[in-house]
mmCIF file of C-alpha atoms in Angstrom:
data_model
loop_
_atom_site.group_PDB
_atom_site.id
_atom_site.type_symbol
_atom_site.label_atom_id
_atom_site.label_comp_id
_atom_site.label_asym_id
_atom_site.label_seq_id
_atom_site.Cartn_x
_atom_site.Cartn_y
_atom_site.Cartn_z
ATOM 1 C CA UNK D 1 0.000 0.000 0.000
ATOM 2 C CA UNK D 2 2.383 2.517 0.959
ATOM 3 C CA UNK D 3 4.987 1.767 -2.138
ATOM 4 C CA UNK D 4 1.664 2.713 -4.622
ATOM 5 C CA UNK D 5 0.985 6.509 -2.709
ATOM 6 C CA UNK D 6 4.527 7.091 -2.327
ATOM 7 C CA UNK D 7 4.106 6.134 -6.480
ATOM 8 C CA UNK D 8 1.428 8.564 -7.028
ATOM 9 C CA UNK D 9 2.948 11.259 -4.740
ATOM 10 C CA UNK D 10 5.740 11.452 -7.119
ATOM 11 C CA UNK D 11 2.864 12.517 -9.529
ATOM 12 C CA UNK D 12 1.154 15.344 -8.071
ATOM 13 C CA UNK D 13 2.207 19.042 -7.784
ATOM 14 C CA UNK D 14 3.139 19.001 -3.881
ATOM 15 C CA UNK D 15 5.372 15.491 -3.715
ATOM 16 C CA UNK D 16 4.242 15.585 -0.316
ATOM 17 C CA UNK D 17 3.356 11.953 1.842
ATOM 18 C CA UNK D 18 3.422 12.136 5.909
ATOM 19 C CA UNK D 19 3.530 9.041 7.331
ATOM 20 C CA UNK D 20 1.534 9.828 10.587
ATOM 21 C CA UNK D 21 2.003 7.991 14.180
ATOM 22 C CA UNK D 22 2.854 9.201 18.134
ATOM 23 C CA UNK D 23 6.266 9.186 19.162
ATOM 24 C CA UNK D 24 7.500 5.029 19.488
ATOM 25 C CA UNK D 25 4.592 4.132 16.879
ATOM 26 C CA UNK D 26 7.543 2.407 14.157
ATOM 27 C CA UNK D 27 7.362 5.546 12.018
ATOM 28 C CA UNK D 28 11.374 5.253 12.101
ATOM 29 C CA UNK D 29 11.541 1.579 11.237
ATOM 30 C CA UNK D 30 9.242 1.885 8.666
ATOM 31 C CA UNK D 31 10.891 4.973 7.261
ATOM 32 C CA UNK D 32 14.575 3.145 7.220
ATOM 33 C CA UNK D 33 13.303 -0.078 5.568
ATOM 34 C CA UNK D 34 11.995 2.323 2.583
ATOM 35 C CA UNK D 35 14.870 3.628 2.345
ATOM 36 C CA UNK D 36 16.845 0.674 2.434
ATOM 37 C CA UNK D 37 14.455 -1.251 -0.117
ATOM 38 C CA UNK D 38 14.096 1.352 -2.313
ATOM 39 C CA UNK D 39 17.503 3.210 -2.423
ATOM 40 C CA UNK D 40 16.214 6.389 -1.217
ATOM 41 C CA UNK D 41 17.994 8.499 1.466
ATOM 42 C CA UNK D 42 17.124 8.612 5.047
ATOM 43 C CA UNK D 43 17.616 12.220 6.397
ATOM 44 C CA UNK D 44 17.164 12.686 10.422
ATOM 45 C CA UNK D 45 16.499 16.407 9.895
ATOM 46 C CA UNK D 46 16.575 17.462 13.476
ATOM 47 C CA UNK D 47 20.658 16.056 13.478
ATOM 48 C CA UNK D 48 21.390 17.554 9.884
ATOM 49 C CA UNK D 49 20.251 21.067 11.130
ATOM 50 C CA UNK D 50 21.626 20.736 14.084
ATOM 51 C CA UNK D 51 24.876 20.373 12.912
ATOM 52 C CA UNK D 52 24.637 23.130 10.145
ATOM 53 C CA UNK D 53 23.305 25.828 12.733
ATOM 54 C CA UNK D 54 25.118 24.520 15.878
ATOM 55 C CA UNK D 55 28.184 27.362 15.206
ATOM 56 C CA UNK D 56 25.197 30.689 14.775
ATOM 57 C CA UNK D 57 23.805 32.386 17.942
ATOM 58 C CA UNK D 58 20.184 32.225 18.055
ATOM 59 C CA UNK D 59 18.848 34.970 16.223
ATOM 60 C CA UNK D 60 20.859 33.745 13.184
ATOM 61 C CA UNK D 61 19.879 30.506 13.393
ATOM 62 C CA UNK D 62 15.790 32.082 13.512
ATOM 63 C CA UNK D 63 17.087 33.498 9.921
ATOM 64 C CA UNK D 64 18.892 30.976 8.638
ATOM 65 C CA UNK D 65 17.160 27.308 9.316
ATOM 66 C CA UNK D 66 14.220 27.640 6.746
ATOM 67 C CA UNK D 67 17.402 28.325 3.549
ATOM 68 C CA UNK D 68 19.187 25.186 5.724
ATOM 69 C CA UNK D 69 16.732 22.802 5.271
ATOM 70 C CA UNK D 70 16.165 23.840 1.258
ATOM 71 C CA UNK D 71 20.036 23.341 1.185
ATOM 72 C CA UNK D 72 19.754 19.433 3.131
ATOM 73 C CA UNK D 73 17.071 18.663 0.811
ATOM 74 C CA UNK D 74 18.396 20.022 -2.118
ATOM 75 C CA UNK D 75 22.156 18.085 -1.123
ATOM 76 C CA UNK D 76 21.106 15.121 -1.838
ATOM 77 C CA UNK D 77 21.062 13.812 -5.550
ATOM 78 C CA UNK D 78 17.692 11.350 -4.744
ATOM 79 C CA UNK D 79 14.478 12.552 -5.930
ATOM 80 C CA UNK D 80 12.694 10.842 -3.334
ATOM 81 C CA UNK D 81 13.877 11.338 0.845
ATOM 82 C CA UNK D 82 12.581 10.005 3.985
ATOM 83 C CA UNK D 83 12.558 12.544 6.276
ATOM 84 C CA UNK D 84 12.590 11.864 9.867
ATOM 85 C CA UNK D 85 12.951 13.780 13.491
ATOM 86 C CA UNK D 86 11.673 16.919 12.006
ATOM 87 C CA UNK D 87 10.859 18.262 15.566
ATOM 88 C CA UNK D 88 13.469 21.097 15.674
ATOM 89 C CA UNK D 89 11.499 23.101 12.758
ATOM 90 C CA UNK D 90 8.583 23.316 14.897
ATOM 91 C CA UNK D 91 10.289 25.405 17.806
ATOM 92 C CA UNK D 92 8.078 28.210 18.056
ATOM 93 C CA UNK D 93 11.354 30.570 18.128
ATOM 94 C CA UNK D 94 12.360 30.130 14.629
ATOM 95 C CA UNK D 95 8.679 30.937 13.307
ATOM 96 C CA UNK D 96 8.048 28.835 10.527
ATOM 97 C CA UNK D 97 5.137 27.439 8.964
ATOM 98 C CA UNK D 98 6.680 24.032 8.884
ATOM 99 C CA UNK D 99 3.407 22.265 6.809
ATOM 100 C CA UNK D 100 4.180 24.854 4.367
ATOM 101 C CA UNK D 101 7.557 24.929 4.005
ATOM 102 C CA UNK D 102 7.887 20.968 3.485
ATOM 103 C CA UNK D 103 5.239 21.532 0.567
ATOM 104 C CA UNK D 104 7.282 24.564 -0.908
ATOM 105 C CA UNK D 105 9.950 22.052 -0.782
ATOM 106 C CA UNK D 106 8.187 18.931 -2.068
ATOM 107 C CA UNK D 107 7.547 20.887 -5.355
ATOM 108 C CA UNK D 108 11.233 19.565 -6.532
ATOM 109 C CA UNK D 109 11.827 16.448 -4.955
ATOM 110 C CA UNK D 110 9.534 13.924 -3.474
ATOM 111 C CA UNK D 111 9.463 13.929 0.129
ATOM 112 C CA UNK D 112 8.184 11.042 2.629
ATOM 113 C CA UNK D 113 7.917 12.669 5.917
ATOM 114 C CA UNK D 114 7.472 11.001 9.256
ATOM 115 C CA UNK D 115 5.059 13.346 11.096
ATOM 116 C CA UNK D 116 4.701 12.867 14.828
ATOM 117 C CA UNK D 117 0.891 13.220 15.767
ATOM 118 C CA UNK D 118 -2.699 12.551 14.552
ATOM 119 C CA UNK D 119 -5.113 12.053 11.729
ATOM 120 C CA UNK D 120 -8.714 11.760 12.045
ATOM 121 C CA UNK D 121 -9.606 12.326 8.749
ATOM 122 C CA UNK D 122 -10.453 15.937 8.999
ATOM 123 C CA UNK D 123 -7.460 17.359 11.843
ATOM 124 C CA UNK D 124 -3.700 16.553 11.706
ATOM 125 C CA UNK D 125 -1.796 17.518 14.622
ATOM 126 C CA UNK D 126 1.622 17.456 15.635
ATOM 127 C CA UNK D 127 3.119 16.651 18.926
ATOM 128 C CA UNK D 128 1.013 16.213 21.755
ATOM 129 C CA UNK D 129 -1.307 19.319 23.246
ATOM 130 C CA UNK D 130 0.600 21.259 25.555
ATOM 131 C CA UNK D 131 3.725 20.741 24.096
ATOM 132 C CA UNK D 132 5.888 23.934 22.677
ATOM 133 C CA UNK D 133 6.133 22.119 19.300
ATOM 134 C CA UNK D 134 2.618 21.266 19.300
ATOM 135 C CA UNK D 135 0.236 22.126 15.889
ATOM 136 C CA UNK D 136 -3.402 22.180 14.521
ATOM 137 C CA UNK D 137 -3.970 21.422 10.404
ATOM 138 C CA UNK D 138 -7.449 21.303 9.452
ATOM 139 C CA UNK D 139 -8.619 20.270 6.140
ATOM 140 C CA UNK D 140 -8.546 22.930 4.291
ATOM 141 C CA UNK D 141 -4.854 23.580 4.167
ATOM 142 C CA UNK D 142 -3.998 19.034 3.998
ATOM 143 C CA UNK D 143 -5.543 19.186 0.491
ATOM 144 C CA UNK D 144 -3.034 17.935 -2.350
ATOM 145 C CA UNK D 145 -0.780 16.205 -0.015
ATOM 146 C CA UNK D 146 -1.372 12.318 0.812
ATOM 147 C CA UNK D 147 -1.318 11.521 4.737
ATOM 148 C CA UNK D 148 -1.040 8.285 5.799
ATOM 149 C CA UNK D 149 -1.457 7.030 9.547
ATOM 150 C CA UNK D 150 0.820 4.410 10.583
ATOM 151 C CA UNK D 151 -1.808 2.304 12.287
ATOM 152 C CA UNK D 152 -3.520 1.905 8.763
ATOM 153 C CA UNK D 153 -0.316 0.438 7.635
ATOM 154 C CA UNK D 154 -0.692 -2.911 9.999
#
């Protein structure tokens, strides 16, 4: 199942597939045996950034980290990436729209993104309420990306 949407993401106009689960749910298992299978690359996004902003005080890294990631994703010579730990573009300081900017981004390569949250059909959150990284997508702005909970993968 997931091998055809990550085939028809490739198709669409944002190349855009989260694979949905709470933290421990095998979204990182899952994620390294596509990439291993398939000979896509495995990016842990939170360690890649970290180590690209870990030499800027704060307020450069607020102004640097969105041109960061474009450069991580735009590194690698795959068309298709598993993305995973993608926690650190959430922190409120650096201000991003991180839905957004992962479609903006999905426009030139295909991205499979392991999203830590929900999906109930009609609200995707990330992170657990309460938390500083926590986030509310409604419908209207999930259209023309394909979401796929883990637990409908068993």
């Amino acid at each position: 199942m997931l091998n055809q949407l990550i085939a028809m993401t490739k198709n669409q106009y944002y190349k855009l597939l989260l694979l949905v689960g709470i933290s421990g749910s095998g979204k990182t298992t899952i994620l390294r045996q596509i990439a291993q299978k398939e000979n896509y690359q495995y990016i842990n996004l939170n360690y890649e950034l970290s180590r690209q902003l870990i030499d800027f005080p704060g307020e450069e890294q607020n102004r640097l980290i969105e041109r960061e990631v474009e450069a991580i994703i735009n590194s690698s010579p795959k068309d298709t990436l598993l993305l995973d730990n993608i926690e650190l573009i959430f922190a409120k300081d650096f201000n991003l729209n991180p839905l957004q900017m992962l479609k903006s981004q999905s426009r030139k390569k295909t991205l499979i993104v392991g999203w830590n949250g929900e999906y109930d059909g009609r609200l995707l959150t990330f992170g657990r309420k309460g938390d500083d990284e926590y986030e509310e997508y409604n419908k209207n702005v999930l259209s023309e990306i394909y979401i796929v909970p883990i637990n409908e993968l068993r």
